[in-house]
């Protein structure tokens, strides 16, 4: 497990964006995808907004995904396995990189066909708690023509990341603007933030 964590950290150090192709096992990704698909079928996902609870706005022309927050109170066995994985990653990150992360929050994310999220940064203007953004993808057999890439705005180039099943992506929440390009089929992930303070 530490080798997997180090892949994410080392690629972050090298390129400001950590990528681990198989951060989630096929088994765990499959169970989490099943959870998300059931929630979607039951219409339990909510339209996502921009900003936080103090300044929140829903505007599908800017952000088109639907979300459902993960919560330990659900006592879902697969979410619990995910939380254990994140606990281990945060402990490793704090131990090896002295980041001082004290918590996290994650939600299921689903973009329906044609949806997108325009260029933005993840840290709120009125609250600096979010330190690192993480995305864990849940899409099987994703192809280039399916779109939905994560586009990262580096100072001198754009980086496009395909949302393939099990892939983990990790970057500074305040430093890198990014967007989700229009998707040609349902695009699923778990998205969240490692927090400090």
XYZ file of C-alpha atoms in Angstrom:
197
model
C 0.000 0.000 0.000
C 2.853 2.400 0.773
C 4.215 1.896 -2.758
C 0.849 3.014 -4.123
C 0.833 6.069 -1.858
C 4.404 6.918 -2.863
C 3.453 6.785 -6.551
C 0.819 9.444 -5.921
C 3.192 11.581 -3.846
C 6.238 11.209 -6.133
C 4.312 12.154 -9.269
C 2.877 15.141 -7.390
C 6.388 16.269 -6.467
C 7.580 15.816 -10.062
C 4.679 17.486 -11.872
C 2.394 19.193 -9.306
C -0.259 16.546 -10.088
C -0.048 13.113 -8.507
C -1.410 10.209 -10.539
C -1.700 6.569 -9.450
C -3.384 4.473 -12.178
C -4.721 1.844 -9.751
C -5.217 3.744 -6.498
C -8.537 1.952 -6.025
C -8.585 -1.808 -6.529
C -10.922 -3.123 -9.224
C -13.020 -4.738 -6.512
C -13.416 -1.602 -4.388
C -13.987 0.636 -7.417
C -16.681 -1.764 -8.600
C -18.522 -1.703 -5.283
C -18.353 2.087 -5.035
C -19.546 2.404 -8.625
C -22.466 0.137 -7.764
C -23.337 2.386 -4.824
C -23.257 5.453 -7.043
C -25.379 3.845 -9.759
C -28.006 2.808 -7.181
C -28.107 6.304 -5.701
C -28.530 7.776 -9.175
C -31.313 5.321 -10.056
C -33.136 6.288 -6.844
C -32.706 10.012 -7.645
C -30.764 10.607 -4.457
C -28.018 12.680 -6.096
C -28.276 16.456 -5.792
C -27.263 19.102 -8.300
C -23.859 20.461 -7.258
C -23.220 24.147 -6.752
C -20.215 26.447 -6.650
C -18.974 28.055 -3.457
C -19.568 26.812 0.077
C -22.562 26.959 2.383
C -21.952 30.685 2.964
C -21.830 31.608 -0.728
C -23.370 28.792 -2.777
C -24.903 28.988 -6.239
C -26.294 26.355 -8.596
C -25.579 27.127 -12.226
C -25.543 24.162 -14.668
C -23.925 26.376 -17.320
C -20.830 26.429 -15.064
C -21.038 23.149 -13.150
C -23.184 20.247 -14.296
C -22.445 17.344 -11.956
C -24.668 15.678 -9.364
C -23.267 14.626 -5.982
C -23.935 12.620 -2.827
C -21.714 13.011 0.243
C -19.988 9.989 1.749
C -20.540 9.717 5.489
C -19.359 7.263 8.119
C -22.895 7.382 9.510
C -24.042 5.453 6.424
C -22.081 2.473 7.778
C -21.760 1.196 4.219
C -19.083 -1.548 4.107
C -17.556 -0.289 0.844
C -17.500 3.347 1.923
C -15.939 2.186 5.193
C -13.173 0.432 3.218
C -12.636 3.646 1.301
C -12.388 5.630 4.543
C -9.797 3.163 5.881
C -7.776 3.634 2.678
C -7.922 7.398 3.047
C -7.013 7.209 6.739
C -3.915 5.229 5.772
C -3.012 7.648 2.977
C -3.389 10.719 5.202
C -1.270 9.087 7.925
C 1.423 8.258 5.342
C 1.278 11.774 3.855
C 1.588 13.419 7.263
C 4.393 11.096 8.315
C 6.488 11.434 5.146
C 5.672 14.977 3.991
C 4.719 16.753 7.259
C 1.530 18.123 5.706
C -0.511 18.372 8.927
C -3.742 17.158 7.327
C -6.426 16.783 10.003
C -9.485 15.619 8.055
C -11.152 15.105 4.709
C -14.485 15.143 2.907
C -15.597 13.182 -0.166
C -18.673 12.838 -2.324
C -19.828 10.644 -5.169
C -19.898 12.586 -8.438
C -21.807 11.845 -11.631
C -21.777 13.868 -14.844
C -24.543 12.938 -17.252
C -23.866 12.966 -20.994
C -22.984 16.470 -22.205
C -22.183 17.838 -18.740
C -18.973 19.626 -17.699
C -17.407 21.869 -15.045
C -15.750 25.058 -16.252
C -12.320 26.273 -15.142
C -12.054 26.809 -11.375
C -9.925 26.255 -8.277
C -11.114 24.150 -5.357
C -10.118 26.283 -2.381
C -12.843 28.677 -1.237
C -12.086 32.393 -1.233
C -13.534 32.780 2.263
C -12.064 29.597 3.780
C -8.633 28.026 3.263
C -9.287 24.626 4.850
C -9.002 22.612 1.641
C -5.319 21.838 1.027
C -5.296 18.961 -1.462
C -7.884 17.807 -3.982
C -8.345 14.121 -4.744
C -10.344 12.400 -7.473
C -10.827 8.629 -7.663
C -12.385 7.500 -10.936
C -15.040 4.779 -11.291
C -15.411 4.471 -15.085
C -14.986 1.112 -16.833
C -13.692 0.896 -20.433
C -13.314 4.655 -20.865
C -12.167 5.621 -24.381
C -10.764 8.846 -25.799
C -13.969 9.571 -27.717
C -15.921 9.492 -24.429
C -14.444 12.903 -23.486
C -14.796 13.960 -19.863
C -11.083 14.526 -19.351
C -9.770 16.494 -16.397
C -7.879 19.476 -17.819
C -5.222 20.924 -15.494
C -3.938 24.454 -16.133
C -0.193 24.482 -15.447
C 1.734 27.744 -15.855
C 3.161 26.714 -19.230
C 0.940 23.903 -20.513
C -2.355 22.056 -20.220
C -2.494 18.512 -18.882
C -5.359 16.212 -19.866
C -6.148 13.243 -17.595
C -8.572 10.533 -18.651
C -11.081 9.355 -15.988
C -10.217 5.657 -16.100
C -11.423 3.164 -13.507
C -9.438 3.119 -10.255
C -7.150 6.020 -11.182
C -6.311 8.436 -8.371
C -5.423 12.101 -8.970
C -3.973 14.433 -6.304
C -3.114 18.159 -6.471
C -2.945 21.396 -4.463
C -6.464 22.808 -4.048
C -5.359 26.453 -4.237
C -2.555 26.288 -6.786
C -4.034 24.650 -9.885
C -7.059 25.733 -11.866
C -8.768 22.889 -13.684
C -11.931 21.918 -15.523
C -13.905 18.842 -16.508
C -14.386 18.736 -20.273
C -17.808 17.756 -21.680
C -18.458 14.046 -21.310
C -20.109 11.881 -23.946
C -21.460 9.336 -21.460
C -22.068 9.101 -17.718
C -18.810 9.941 -15.904
C -18.431 8.746 -12.305
C -15.936 9.402 -9.523
C -15.384 10.029 -5.874
C -14.151 13.582 -5.413
C -12.920 15.254 -2.266
C -10.421 17.283 -0.309
C -7.816 16.738 2.365
C -8.210 19.486 4.936
C -6.135 21.311 7.508
C -7.424 23.250 10.469
